Structure formats: C-alpha cells, structure tokens
Amino acid sequence: RDCLLSRGLRDVYKRQVDHRRMCRAVTRCKTPDEVLALASASMPSWNNITLAASFVAIAKGATRSPASVKAALLASDTYARMEHRAATSAVPGLGARGVVNLLHSVATLHQNRDVNPSTDLISALDKAVERTGGQMRPKEVAAALWSYVALDASPLAPTLSSSLNLAAARVLSHTDT
C-alpha cells in the first residue's frame, strides 16, 4: 500500500516536472515560429500555465517582428488551435496572474490589427477577469485595463466593468499615499 501511494505521488511529481520542462522549453524559444512549432508538436500535453506561457512568448517575440510576420502568425492554424484551447479549457483554470498574462498577450498580438481574437476567447477572458478581479494586484489591474483599451473593446459584460472597478478600488485602498 505504501508503495502504491509513493508511486502515485511520484507520478504526480513527474507530471509537474514535465510541465515545468515544457514551460521552460516554451520560454526558451527565440521566435514566435519556434513557439508555434513546439505547440504544434506538443500542445495536447500542455497544462493551462504552459499554454498561457506560450501566448506570452509569442507576444514577446512578435513585438520585434514585421507586420507581415505578425499577420501570418495570427492566421496560422496552430495559433487558432491555441486560441480555441485557451477559450475552452485553459482560461477557466487560471488564477488572476495567468488570466492577465494571457489577456495582455492577446491584446499585444491583436493591437491595431485587422484580425481580432476569437469571440470565444474574449468571452472566456471576460468571465475570467470577472472571476479573478478581486484577487488582482495593482500591476494586474493596470495590465487588464490596458489590454481592453489595446483591443479597442470596452468590457463586454456589465459586471466586468464593476469587477475591474472593485479590483482597482481594492488596490488603491492598500496603496500608501
């Protein structure tokens, strides 16, 4: 029985280590194309955090890329699969930091573009910001507000605006003046 328990814990630990390795592999990618290639090969085994890290890595690399490269990136099948997976399974499982990182990355990628993020992804992010708004730190509140401005979208859900206002008020109440 002890052997089964330790084997079960070892399996859990191994999965955590594997996810850490995948996250490190994503952050070591030097270009958005490398991230997309990695996603194409291994995204089914990624957890929510690795998927969010891949959006961050793509956005970081895309800021240094020409407009034509960014357009091709956003039009790729792999990027569309990433958005779909984020909307359907990853975003609901993320905490405030992960939600804001993903929202900020999507805003950075789609800012001033003719290609908009999927409505499913935006809807999932709106719900997640509502859910996590009270847990956001000052930097996360600012990043969320910037992201909505960059996407040229006022918060779609009526409660989202109040959720961000509550988060901002909470942050301001803890700030020394």
CSV table of N, CA and C in Angstrom, one decimal:
chain,number,residue,atom,x,y,z
A,1,ARG,N,0.8,-1.2,0.0
A,1,ARG,CA,0.0,0.0,0.0
A,1,ARG,C,0.9,1.3,0.0
A,2,ASP,N,1.9,1.3,0.8
A,2,ASP,CA,2.8,2.5,0.9
A,2,ASP,C,3.5,2.6,-0.5
A,3,CYS,N,3.8,1.5,-1.1
A,3,CYS,CA,4.4,1.5,-2.4
A,3,CYS,C,3.5,2.1,-3.5
A,4,LEU,N,2.2,1.8,-3.4
A,4,LEU,CA,1.2,2.4,-4.3
A,4,LEU,C,1.1,3.9,-4.1
A,5,LEU,N,1.1,4.3,-2.8
A,5,LEU,CA,0.9,5.7,-2.5
A,5,LEU,C,2.2,6.5,-3.0
A,6,SER,N,3.4,6.0,-2.7
A,6,SER,CA,4.6,6.7,-3.2
A,6,SER,C,4.6,6.7,-4.7
A,7,ARG,N,4.2,5.6,-5.4
A,7,ARG,CA,4.2,5.6,-6.8
A,7,ARG,C,3.2,6.6,-7.3
A,8,GLY,N,2.1,6.8,-6.7
A,8,GLY,CA,1.1,7.8,-7.1
A,8,GLY,C,1.6,9.2,-7.0
A,9,LEU,N,2.3,9.4,-5.8
A,9,LEU,CA,2.9,10.7,-5.6
A,9,LEU,C,4.1,11.0,-6.6
A,10,ARG,N,4.8,9.9,-6.9
A,10,ARG,CA,5.9,10.0,-7.9
A,10,ARG,C,5.3,10.4,-9.2
A,11,ASP,N,4.2,9.8,-9.6
A,11,ASP,CA,3.6,10.1,-10.9
A,11,ASP,C,3.1,11.6,-10.9
A,12,VAL,N,2.5,12.1,-9.8
A,12,VAL,CA,2.1,13.5,-9.8
A,12,VAL,C,3.3,14.4,-9.9
A,13,TYR,N,4.4,14.1,-9.1
A,13,TYR,CA,5.6,14.9,-9.2
A,13,TYR,C,6.2,14.8,-10.6
A,14,LYS,N,6.2,13.7,-11.3
A,14,LYS,CA,6.7,13.6,-12.6
A,14,LYS,C,5.9,14.5,-13.6
A,15,ARG,N,4.6,14.5,-13.5
A,15,ARG,CA,3.8,15.3,-14.3
A,15,ARG,C,4.1,16.8,-14.1
A,16,GLN,N,4.3,17.2,-12.8
A,16,GLN,CA,4.6,18.6,-12.5
A,16,GLN,C,6.0,18.9,-13.1
A,17,VAL,N,7.0,18.0,-13.0
A,17,VAL,CA,8.3,18.3,-13.6
A,17,VAL,C,8.2,18.4,-15.1
A,18,ASP,N,7.4,17.5,-15.7
A,18,ASP,CA,7.2,17.6,-17.1
A,18,ASP,C,6.6,18.9,-17.6
A,19,HIS,N,5.6,19.4,-16.8
A,19,HIS,CA,5.0,20.7,-17.2
A,19,HIS,C,6.0,21.8,-17.0
A,20,ARG,N,6.8,21.7,-16.0
A,20,ARG,CA,7.9,22.7,-15.8
A,20,ARG,C,8.9,22.7,-17.0
A,21,ARG,N,9.2,21.5,-17.4
A,21,ARG,CA,10.1,21.4,-18.5
A,21,ARG,C,9.5,22.0,-19.8
A,22,MET,N,8.2,21.7,-20.0
A,22,MET,CA,7.5,22.3,-21.2
A,22,MET,C,7.5,23.8,-21.1
A,23,CYS,N,7.2,24.3,-19.9
A,23,CYS,CA,7.1,25.7,-19.7
A,23,CYS,C,8.5,26.4,-20.0
A,24,ARG,N,9.6,25.7,-19.5
A,24,ARG,CA,10.9,26.2,-19.8
A,24,ARG,C,11.2,26.1,-21.3
A,25,ALA,N,10.8,25.1,-22.0
A,25,ALA,CA,11.0,24.9,-23.4
A,25,ALA,C,10.3,26.0,-24.2
A,26,VAL,N,9.1,26.4,-23.7
A,26,VAL,CA,8.4,27.5,-24.4
A,26,VAL,C,9.1,28.8,-24.2
A,27,THR,N,9.6,29.1,-23.0
A,27,THR,CA,10.2,30.4,-22.7
A,27,THR,C,11.6,30.5,-23.4
A,28,ARG,N,12.2,29.4,-23.7
A,28,ARG,CA,13.5,29.4,-24.4
A,28,ARG,C,13.4,29.6,-25.9
A,29,CYS,N,12.2,29.5,-26.4
A,29,CYS,CA,12.0,29.8,-27.9
A,29,CYS,C,12.4,31.2,-28.2
A,30,LYS,N,13.1,31.4,-29.3
A,30,LYS,CA,13.6,32.7,-29.6
A,30,LYS,C,12.7,33.5,-30.6
A,31,THR,N,11.8,32.8,-31.3
A,31,THR,CA,10.9,33.4,-32.2
A,31,THR,C,9.5,32.8,-32.0
A,32,PRO,N,8.5,33.6,-32.4
A,32,PRO,CA,7.1,33.1,-32.4
A,32,PRO,C,6.9,31.8,-33.2
A,33,ASP,N,7.7,31.7,-34.3
A,33,ASP,CA,7.6,30.4,-35.1
A,33,ASP,C,8.0,29.2,-34.3
A,34,GLU,N,9.1,29.4,-33.5
A,34,GLU,CA,9.6,28.3,-32.7
A,34,GLU,C,8.5,27.9,-31.7
A,35,VAL,N,7.8,28.9,-31.1
A,35,VAL,CA,6.7,28.6,-30.1
A,35,VAL,C,5.6,27.8,-30.9
A,36,LEU,N,5.2,28.3,-32.1
A,36,LEU,CA,4.2,27.6,-32.8
A,36,LEU,C,4.6,26.2,-33.2
A,37,ALA,N,5.8,26.0,-33.5
A,37,ALA,CA,6.3,24.6,-33.9
A,37,ALA,C,6.2,23.7,-32.7
A,38,LEU,N,6.6,24.2,-31.5
A,38,LEU,CA,6.5,23.5,-30.3
A,38,LEU,C,5.1,23.2,-29.9
A,39,ALA,N,4.2,24.2,-30.1
A,39,ALA,CA,2.8,24.0,-29.8
A,39,ALA,C,2.2,22.9,-30.7
A,40,SER,N,2.5,23.0,-32.0
A,40,SER,CA,2.0,22.0,-33.0
A,40,SER,C,2.4,20.6,-32.6
A,41,ALA,N,3.6,20.5,-32.1
A,41,ALA,CA,4.1,19.1,-31.7
A,41,ALA,C,3.6,18.6,-30.4
A,42,SER,N,3.4,19.5,-29.4
A,42,SER,CA,3.2,19.0,-28.0
A,42,SER,C,2.0,19.7,-27.3
A,43,MET,N,1.2,20.5,-27.9
A,43,MET,CA,0.2,21.2,-27.1
A,43,MET,C,-0.8,20.3,-26.4
A,44,PRO,N,-1.2,19.2,-27.0
A,44,PRO,CA,-2.1,18.3,-26.2
A,44,PRO,C,-1.7,17.9,-24.8
A,45,SER,N,-0.4,17.9,-24.6
A,45,SER,CA,0.1,17.5,-23.3
A,45,SER,C,0.4,18.7,-22.4
A,46,TRP,N,0.1,19.9,-22.8
A,46,TRP,CA,0.4,21.1,-22.0
A,46,TRP,C,-0.7,21.4,-21.0
A,47,ASN,N,-0.3,21.9,-19.9
A,47,ASN,CA,-1.3,22.3,-18.9
A,47,ASN,C,-1.6,23.8,-19.2
A,48,ASN,N,-2.5,24.4,-18.3
A,48,ASN,CA,-3.0,25.7,-18.5
A,48,ASN,C,-1.9,26.8,-18.5
A,49,ILE,N,-1.0,26.6,-17.6
A,49,ILE,CA,0.1,27.5,-17.4
A,49,ILE,C,1.1,27.5,-18.6
A,50,THR,N,1.4,26.3,-19.1
A,50,THR,CA,2.3,26.2,-20.3
A,50,THR,C,1.6,26.9,-21.5
A,51,LEU,N,0.3,26.7,-21.6
A,51,LEU,CA,-0.4,27.4,-22.7
A,51,LEU,C,-0.4,28.9,-22.6
A,52,ALA,N,-0.6,29.4,-21.4
A,52,ALA,CA,-0.5,30.8,-21.2
A,52,ALA,C,0.9,31.3,-21.4
A,53,ALA,N,1.9,30.6,-21.0
A,53,ALA,CA,3.3,31.0,-21.2
A,53,ALA,C,3.6,31.0,-22.7
A,54,SER,N,3.0,30.2,-23.5
A,54,SER,CA,3.2,30.2,-24.9
A,54,SER,C,2.6,31.5,-25.6
A,55,PHE,N,1.5,32.0,-25.1
A,55,PHE,CA,1.0,33.2,-25.6
A,55,PHE,C,1.9,34.4,-25.2
A,56,VAL,N,2.4,34.3,-24.0
A,56,VAL,CA,3.4,35.4,-23.6
A,56,VAL,C,4.6,35.4,-24.5
A,57,ALA,N,5.2,34.2,-24.7
A,57,ALA,CA,6.4,34.1,-25.6
A,57,ALA,C,6.1,34.5,-27.0
A,58,ILE,N,5.0,34.2,-27.5
A,58,ILE,CA,4.6,34.6,-28.9
A,58,ILE,C,4.5,36.1,-28.9
A,59,ALA,N,3.8,36.7,-28.0
A,59,ALA,CA,3.6,38.2,-28.0
A,59,ALA,C,4.9,38.9,-27.8
A,60,LYS,N,5.8,38.4,-27.0
A,60,LYS,CA,7.1,39.0,-26.8
A,60,LYS,C,7.9,38.9,-28.1
A,61,GLY,N,7.9,37.8,-28.7
A,61,GLY,CA,8.7,37.7,-30.0
A,61,GLY,C,8.0,38.5,-31.1
A,62,ALA,N,6.7,38.6,-31.1
A,62,ALA,CA,6.0,39.3,-32.2
A,62,ALA,C,6.2,40.8,-32.2
A,63,THR,N,6.5,41.3,-31.0
A,63,THR,CA,6.7,42.8,-30.9
A,63,THR,C,8.0,43.2,-31.7
A,64,ARG,N,8.9,42.2,-32.0
A,64,ARG,CA,10.1,42.5,-32.7
A,64,ARG,C,10.0,42.1,-34.2
A,65,SER,N,8.8,41.6,-34.6
A,65,SER,CA,8.6,41.1,-35.9
A,65,SER,C,7.9,42.1,-36.8
A,66,PRO,N,8.2,42.0,-38.1
A,66,PRO,CA,7.5,42.9,-39.1
A,66,PRO,C,6.0,42.6,-39.1
A,67,ALA,N,5.2,43.5,-39.6
A,67,ALA,CA,3.7,43.4,-39.6
A,67,ALA,C,3.3,42.1,-40.4
A,68,SER,N,4.0,41.8,-41.5
A,68,SER,CA,3.6,40.7,-42.3
A,68,SER,C,3.8,39.4,-41.6
A,69,VAL,N,4.8,39.3,-40.7
A,69,VAL,CA,5.1,38.1,-39.9
A,69,VAL,C,4.0,37.9,-38.9
A,70,LYS,N,3.6,39.1,-38.3
A,70,LYS,CA,2.6,39.0,-37.3
A,70,LYS,C,1.2,38.6,-37.9
A,71,ALA,N,0.9,39.1,-39.1
A,71,ALA,CA,-0.3,38.7,-39.7
A,71,ALA,C,-0.3,37.2,-40.1
A,72,ALA,N,0.8,36.7,-40.5
A,72,ALA,CA,0.9,35.3,-40.9
A,72,ALA,C,0.7,34.4,-39.6
A,73,LEU,N,1.3,34.9,-38.5
A,73,LEU,CA,1.3,34.2,-37.2
A,73,LEU,C,-0.2,34.1,-36.8
A,74,LEU,N,-0.9,35.2,-36.8
A,74,LEU,CA,-2.3,35.2,-36.3
A,74,LEU,C,-3.2,34.4,-37.2
A,75,ALA,N,-2.8,34.2,-38.5
A,75,ALA,CA,-3.6,33.4,-39.4
A,75,ALA,C,-3.3,32.0,-39.4
A,76,SER,N,-2.3,31.5,-38.7
A,76,SER,CA,-1.9,30.1,-38.7
A,76,SER,C,-2.9,29.2,-38.0
A,77,ASP,N,-3.0,28.0,-38.5
A,77,ASP,CA,-3.9,27.0,-37.9
A,77,ASP,C,-3.5,26.7,-36.4
A,78,THR,N,-2.2,26.7,-36.1
A,78,THR,CA,-1.7,26.4,-34.8
A,78,THR,C,-2.2,27.5,-33.8
A,79,TYR,N,-2.0,28.7,-34.2
A,79,TYR,CA,-2.5,29.8,-33.4
A,79,TYR,C,-4.0,29.7,-33.1
A,80,ALA,N,-4.7,29.4,-34.1
A,80,ALA,CA,-6.2,29.2,-34.0
A,80,ALA,C,-6.5,28.1,-33.0
A,81,ARG,N,-5.8,27.0,-33.1
A,81,ARG,CA,-6.0,25.9,-32.1
A,81,ARG,C,-5.6,26.3,-30.7
A,82,MET,N,-4.5,27.2,-30.6
A,82,MET,CA,-4.2,27.7,-29.3
A,82,MET,C,-5.3,28.5,-28.7
A,83,GLU,N,-5.8,29.4,-29.5
A,83,GLU,CA,-6.9,30.3,-29.0
A,83,GLU,C,-8.1,29.4,-28.6
A,84,HIS,N,-8.4,28.4,-29.4
A,84,HIS,CA,-9.6,27.6,-29.1
A,84,HIS,C,-9.3,26.8,-27.8
A,85,ARG,N,-8.2,26.2,-27.6
A,85,ARG,CA,-7.8,25.5,-26.4
A,85,ARG,C,-7.9,26.4,-25.2
A,86,ALA,N,-7.3,27.7,-25.3
A,86,ALA,CA,-7.3,28.6,-24.2
A,86,ALA,C,-8.8,29.0,-23.8
A,87,ALA,N,-9.6,29.2,-24.8
A,87,ALA,CA,-11.0,29.6,-24.6
A,87,ALA,C,-11.8,28.4,-23.9
A,88,THR,N,-11.6,27.2,-24.4
A,88,THR,CA,-12.4,26.1,-23.9
A,88,THR,C,-11.9,25.4,-22.6
A,89,SER,N,-10.6,25.5,-22.4
A,89,SER,CA,-10.2,24.7,-21.2
A,89,SER,C,-9.2,25.4,-20.3
A,90,ALA,N,-8.3,26.2,-20.9
A,90,ALA,CA,-7.2,26.8,-20.1
A,90,ALA,C,-7.6,28.0,-19.3
A,91,VAL,N,-8.3,29.0,-19.8
A,91,VAL,CA,-8.7,30.2,-19.2
A,91,VAL,C,-9.5,30.0,-17.9
A,92,PRO,N,-10.5,29.1,-17.9
A,92,PRO,CA,-11.3,28.9,-16.7
A,92,PRO,C,-10.4,28.4,-15.5
A,93,GLY,N,-9.3,27.7,-15.8
A,93,GLY,CA,-8.5,27.2,-14.7
A,93,GLY,C,-7.3,28.1,-14.2
A,94,LEU,N,-7.2,29.3,-14.8
A,94,LEU,CA,-6.1,30.1,-14.5
A,94,LEU,C,-6.5,31.1,-13.3
A,95,GLY,N,-5.5,31.5,-12.5
A,95,GLY,CA,-5.7,32.5,-11.5
A,95,GLY,C,-5.5,33.9,-12.1
A,96,ALA,N,-5.6,34.9,-11.3
A,96,ALA,CA,-5.5,36.3,-11.7
A,96,ALA,C,-4.3,36.6,-12.6
A,97,ARG,N,-3.2,36.1,-12.1
A,97,ARG,CA,-1.9,36.4,-12.9
A,97,ARG,C,-1.9,35.8,-14.2
A,98,GLY,N,-2.3,34.5,-14.3
A,98,GLY,CA,-2.4,33.8,-15.6
A,98,GLY,C,-3.4,34.4,-16.5
A,99,VAL,N,-4.6,34.8,-16.0
A,99,VAL,CA,-5.6,35.4,-16.8
A,99,VAL,C,-5.1,36.7,-17.4
A,100,VAL,N,-4.5,37.6,-16.6
A,100,VAL,CA,-4.0,38.9,-17.1
A,100,VAL,C,-2.8,38.7,-18.0
A,101,ASN,N,-1.9,37.7,-17.8
A,101,ASN,CA,-0.9,37.5,-18.7
A,101,ASN,C,-1.4,37.1,-20.1
A,102,LEU,N,-2.4,36.2,-20.1
A,102,LEU,CA,-3.0,35.8,-21.3
A,102,LEU,C,-3.7,36.9,-22.0
A,103,LEU,N,-4.5,37.7,-21.3
A,103,LEU,CA,-5.2,38.8,-21.8
A,103,LEU,C,-4.3,39.8,-22.4
A,104,HIS,N,-3.2,40.2,-21.7
A,104,HIS,CA,-2.2,41.1,-22.1
A,104,HIS,C,-1.5,40.6,-23.4
A,105,SER,N,-1.2,39.4,-23.5
A,105,SER,CA,-0.5,38.8,-24.6
A,105,SER,C,-1.4,38.9,-25.9
A,106,VAL,N,-2.7,38.5,-25.7
A,106,VAL,CA,-3.7,38.5,-26.8
A,106,VAL,C,-3.8,40.0,-27.3
A,107,ALA,N,-3.9,40.9,-26.3
A,107,ALA,CA,-4.1,42.3,-26.7
A,107,ALA,C,-2.8,42.8,-27.4
A,108,THR,N,-1.6,42.4,-27.0
A,108,THR,CA,-0.4,42.8,-27.7
A,108,THR,C,-0.4,42.3,-29.1
A,109,LEU,N,-0.8,41.0,-29.3
A,109,LEU,CA,-0.8,40.4,-30.6
A,109,LEU,C,-1.8,41.0,-31.5
A,110,HIS,N,-3.0,41.4,-31.0
A,110,HIS,CA,-4.1,41.8,-31.9
A,110,HIS,C,-4.2,43.3,-31.9
A,111,GLN,N,-3.4,44.1,-31.2
A,111,GLN,CA,-3.5,45.5,-31.1
A,111,GLN,C,-3.2,46.1,-32.6
A,112,ASN,N,-4.1,47.0,-33.0
A,112,ASN,CA,-4.0,47.6,-34.3
A,112,ASN,C,-4.0,46.6,-35.4
A,113,ARG,N,-4.6,45.5,-35.4
A,113,ARG,CA,-4.6,44.5,-36.4
A,113,ARG,C,-6.1,44.4,-37.0
A,114,ASP,N,-6.1,43.9,-38.2
A,114,ASP,CA,-7.4,43.6,-38.8
A,114,ASP,C,-8.0,42.3,-38.3
A,115,VAL,N,-7.1,41.5,-37.7
A,115,VAL,CA,-7.6,40.2,-37.2
A,115,VAL,C,-7.9,40.3,-35.7
A,116,ASN,N,-9.1,39.9,-35.4
A,116,ASN,CA,-9.5,40.0,-34.0
A,116,ASN,C,-9.3,38.6,-33.3
A,117,PRO,N,-9.1,38.6,-32.0
A,117,PRO,CA,-9.1,37.3,-31.3
A,117,PRO,C,-10.5,36.7,-31.4
A,118,SER,N,-10.6,35.4,-31.3
A,118,SER,CA,-11.9,34.7,-31.4
A,118,SER,C,-12.8,35.2,-30.3
A,119,THR,N,-14.1,35.3,-30.7
A,119,THR,CA,-15.1,35.8,-29.7
A,119,THR,C,-15.2,34.8,-28.5
A,120,ASP,N,-14.9,33.5,-28.7
A,120,ASP,CA,-14.9,32.6,-27.6
A,120,ASP,C,-13.8,32.9,-26.6
A,121,LEU,N,-12.6,33.2,-27.1
A,121,LEU,CA,-11.5,33.6,-26.3
A,121,LEU,C,-11.8,34.8,-25.5
A,122,ILE,N,-12.3,35.9,-26.2
A,122,ILE,CA,-12.6,37.1,-25.5
A,122,ILE,C,-13.7,36.9,-24.4
A,123,SER,N,-14.7,36.1,-24.7
A,123,SER,CA,-15.7,35.8,-23.8
A,123,SER,C,-15.2,35.1,-22.5
A,124,ALA,N,-14.3,34.1,-22.8
A,124,ALA,CA,-13.7,33.3,-21.7
A,124,ALA,C,-12.8,34.2,-20.8
A,125,LEU,N,-12.1,35.1,-21.5
A,125,LEU,CA,-11.2,36.1,-20.7
A,125,LEU,C,-12.1,37.0,-19.9
A,126,ASP,N,-13.2,37.5,-20.5
A,126,ASP,CA,-14.1,38.4,-19.8
A,126,ASP,C,-14.6,37.7,-18.5
A,127,LYS,N,-15.0,36.5,-18.6
A,127,LYS,CA,-15.5,35.8,-17.5
A,127,LYS,C,-14.4,35.6,-16.4
A,128,ALA,N,-13.2,35.3,-16.9
A,128,ALA,CA,-12.1,35.0,-16.0
A,128,ALA,C,-11.7,36.3,-15.3
A,129,VAL,N,-11.7,37.4,-16.0
A,129,VAL,CA,-11.4,38.7,-15.3
A,129,VAL,C,-12.4,39.0,-14.3
A,130,GLU,N,-13.7,38.7,-14.6
A,130,GLU,CA,-14.8,38.9,-13.6
A,130,GLU,C,-14.5,38.0,-12.4
A,131,ARG,N,-14.1,36.8,-12.6
A,131,ARG,CA,-13.9,35.8,-11.5
A,131,ARG,C,-12.7,36.2,-10.7
A,132,THR,N,-11.6,36.7,-11.3
A,132,THR,CA,-10.4,36.9,-10.6
A,132,THR,C,-10.1,38.4,-10.2
A,133,GLY,N,-11.0,39.3,-10.6
A,133,GLY,CA,-10.8,40.7,-10.5
A,133,GLY,C,-10.4,41.1,-9.0
A,134,GLY,N,-11.1,40.5,-8.1
A,134,GLY,CA,-10.8,40.9,-6.7
A,134,GLY,C,-9.5,40.4,-6.2
A,135,GLN,N,-8.8,39.5,-6.9
A,135,GLN,CA,-7.5,38.9,-6.5
A,135,GLN,C,-6.4,39.6,-7.2
A,136,MET,N,-6.7,40.5,-8.1
A,136,MET,CA,-5.6,41.2,-8.9
A,136,MET,C,-4.8,42.1,-8.1
A,137,ARG,N,-3.5,42.1,-8.3
A,137,ARG,CA,-2.6,43.1,-7.7
A,137,ARG,C,-2.6,44.4,-8.6
A,138,PRO,N,-2.0,45.5,-8.1
A,138,PRO,CA,-2.1,46.7,-8.9
A,138,PRO,C,-1.6,46.6,-10.4
A,139,LYS,N,-0.5,45.9,-10.5
A,139,LYS,CA,0.1,45.7,-11.9
A,139,LYS,C,-0.9,44.9,-12.8
A,140,GLU,N,-1.6,44.0,-12.2
A,140,GLU,CA,-2.5,43.2,-13.0
A,140,GLU,C,-3.7,44.0,-13.4
A,141,VAL,N,-4.2,44.8,-12.5
A,141,VAL,CA,-5.4,45.7,-12.8
A,141,VAL,C,-5.0,46.6,-13.9
A,142,ALA,N,-3.8,47.2,-13.8
A,142,ALA,CA,-3.4,48.1,-14.9
A,142,ALA,C,-3.2,47.4,-16.2
A,143,ALA,N,-2.6,46.2,-16.2
A,143,ALA,CA,-2.5,45.4,-17.4
A,143,ALA,C,-3.8,45.0,-18.0
A,144,ALA,N,-4.8,44.7,-17.2
A,144,ALA,CA,-6.1,44.3,-17.7
A,144,ALA,C,-6.8,45.5,-18.4
A,145,LEU,N,-6.7,46.7,-17.7
A,145,LEU,CA,-7.3,47.9,-18.3
A,145,LEU,C,-6.6,48.2,-19.6
A,146,TRP,N,-5.3,48.2,-19.6
A,146,TRP,CA,-4.6,48.5,-20.9
A,146,TRP,C,-5.0,47.5,-22.0
A,147,SER,N,-5.1,46.3,-21.6
A,147,SER,CA,-5.5,45.2,-22.6
A,147,SER,C,-6.8,45.5,-23.3
A,148,TYR,N,-7.8,45.9,-22.5
A,148,TYR,CA,-9.1,46.3,-23.1
A,148,TYR,C,-9.0,47.5,-24.0
A,149,VAL,N,-8.2,48.5,-23.6
A,149,VAL,CA,-8.0,49.6,-24.4
A,149,VAL,C,-7.3,49.3,-25.7
A,150,ALA,N,-6.2,48.4,-25.6
A,150,ALA,CA,-5.5,48.0,-26.8
A,150,ALA,C,-6.3,47.2,-27.8
A,151,LEU,N,-7.2,46.4,-27.2
A,151,LEU,CA,-8.1,45.7,-28.1
A,151,LEU,C,-9.3,46.5,-28.6
A,152,ASP,N,-9.3,47.8,-28.2
A,152,ASP,CA,-10.3,48.7,-28.6
A,152,ASP,C,-11.7,48.2,-28.2
A,153,ALA,N,-11.8,47.5,-27.1
A,153,ALA,CA,-13.0,46.9,-26.7
A,153,ALA,C,-13.3,47.3,-25.2
A,154,SER,N,-14.4,48.0,-25.1
A,154,SER,CA,-14.8,48.2,-23.7
A,154,SER,C,-15.2,46.8,-23.1
A,155,PRO,N,-15.1,46.7,-21.8
A,155,PRO,CA,-15.5,45.4,-21.3
A,155,PRO,C,-16.9,45.0,-21.7
A,156,LEU,N,-17.1,43.8,-22.2
A,156,LEU,CA,-18.4,43.4,-22.8
A,156,LEU,C,-19.4,43.1,-21.8
A,157,ALA,N,-19.0,42.4,-20.7
A,157,ALA,CA,-20.0,42.0,-19.7
A,157,ALA,C,-20.2,43.2,-18.7
A,158,PRO,N,-21.5,43.5,-18.4
A,158,PRO,CA,-21.8,44.6,-17.5
A,158,PRO,C,-21.0,44.5,-16.1
A,159,THR,N,-20.9,43.2,-15.6
A,159,THR,CA,-20.3,43.1,-14.3
A,159,THR,C,-18.8,43.2,-14.4
A,160,LEU,N,-18.2,43.0,-15.6
A,160,LEU,CA,-16.7,43.1,-15.8
A,160,LEU,C,-16.3,44.5,-15.4
A,161,SER,N,-17.0,45.5,-15.8
A,161,SER,CA,-16.6,46.9,-15.5
A,161,SER,C,-16.6,47.1,-14.0
A,162,SER,N,-17.6,46.6,-13.3
A,162,SER,CA,-17.7,46.8,-11.9
A,162,SER,C,-16.6,45.9,-11.2
A,163,SER,N,-16.3,44.7,-11.8
A,163,SER,CA,-15.3,43.9,-11.2
A,163,SER,C,-13.9,44.5,-11.3
A,164,LEU,N,-13.6,45.2,-12.4
A,164,LEU,CA,-12.3,45.9,-12.5
A,164,LEU,C,-12.3,47.1,-11.6
A,165,ASN,N,-13.4,47.8,-11.5
A,165,ASN,CA,-13.5,48.9,-10.6
A,165,ASN,C,-13.3,48.5,-9.2
A,166,LEU,N,-13.9,47.3,-8.8
A,166,LEU,CA,-13.7,46.8,-7.4
A,166,LEU,C,-12.2,46.4,-7.2
A,167,ALA,N,-11.6,45.8,-8.2
A,167,ALA,CA,-10.2,45.4,-8.1
A,167,ALA,C,-9.3,46.7,-8.0
A,168,ALA,N,-9.6,47.7,-8.8
A,168,ALA,CA,-8.9,48.9,-8.7
A,168,ALA,C,-9.1,49.6,-7.4
A,169,ALA,N,-10.3,49.6,-6.8
A,169,ALA,CA,-10.5,50.2,-5.6
A,169,ALA,C,-9.8,49.5,-4.4
A,170,ARG,N,-9.8,48.2,-4.5
A,170,ARG,CA,-9.1,47.4,-3.5
A,170,ARG,C,-7.6,47.7,-3.6
A,171,VAL,N,-7.1,47.8,-4.8
A,171,VAL,CA,-5.6,48.1,-4.9
A,171,VAL,C,-5.3,49.4,-4.4
A,172,LEU,N,-6.2,50.4,-4.7
A,172,LEU,CA,-5.9,51.8,-4.2
A,172,LEU,C,-6.1,51.9,-2.7
A,173,SER,N,-7.0,51.1,-2.1
A,173,SER,CA,-7.1,51.2,-0.7
A,173,SER,C,-5.9,50.6,0.1
A,174,HIS,N,-5.1,49.8,-0.6
A,174,HIS,CA,-3.9,49.2,0.0
A,174,HIS,C,-2.6,49.9,-0.4
A,175,THR,N,-2.8,51.0,-1.1
A,175,THR,CA,-1.6,51.8,-1.5
A,175,THR,C,-1.3,52.9,-0.6
A,176,ASP,N,-0.1,53.0,-0.2
A,176,ASP,CA,0.3,54.1,0.7
A,176,ASP,C,0.4,55.4,-0.1
A,177,THR,N,-0.2,56.5,0.4
A,177,THR,CA,-0.2,57.7,-0.3
A,177,THR,C,0.7,58.7,0.4
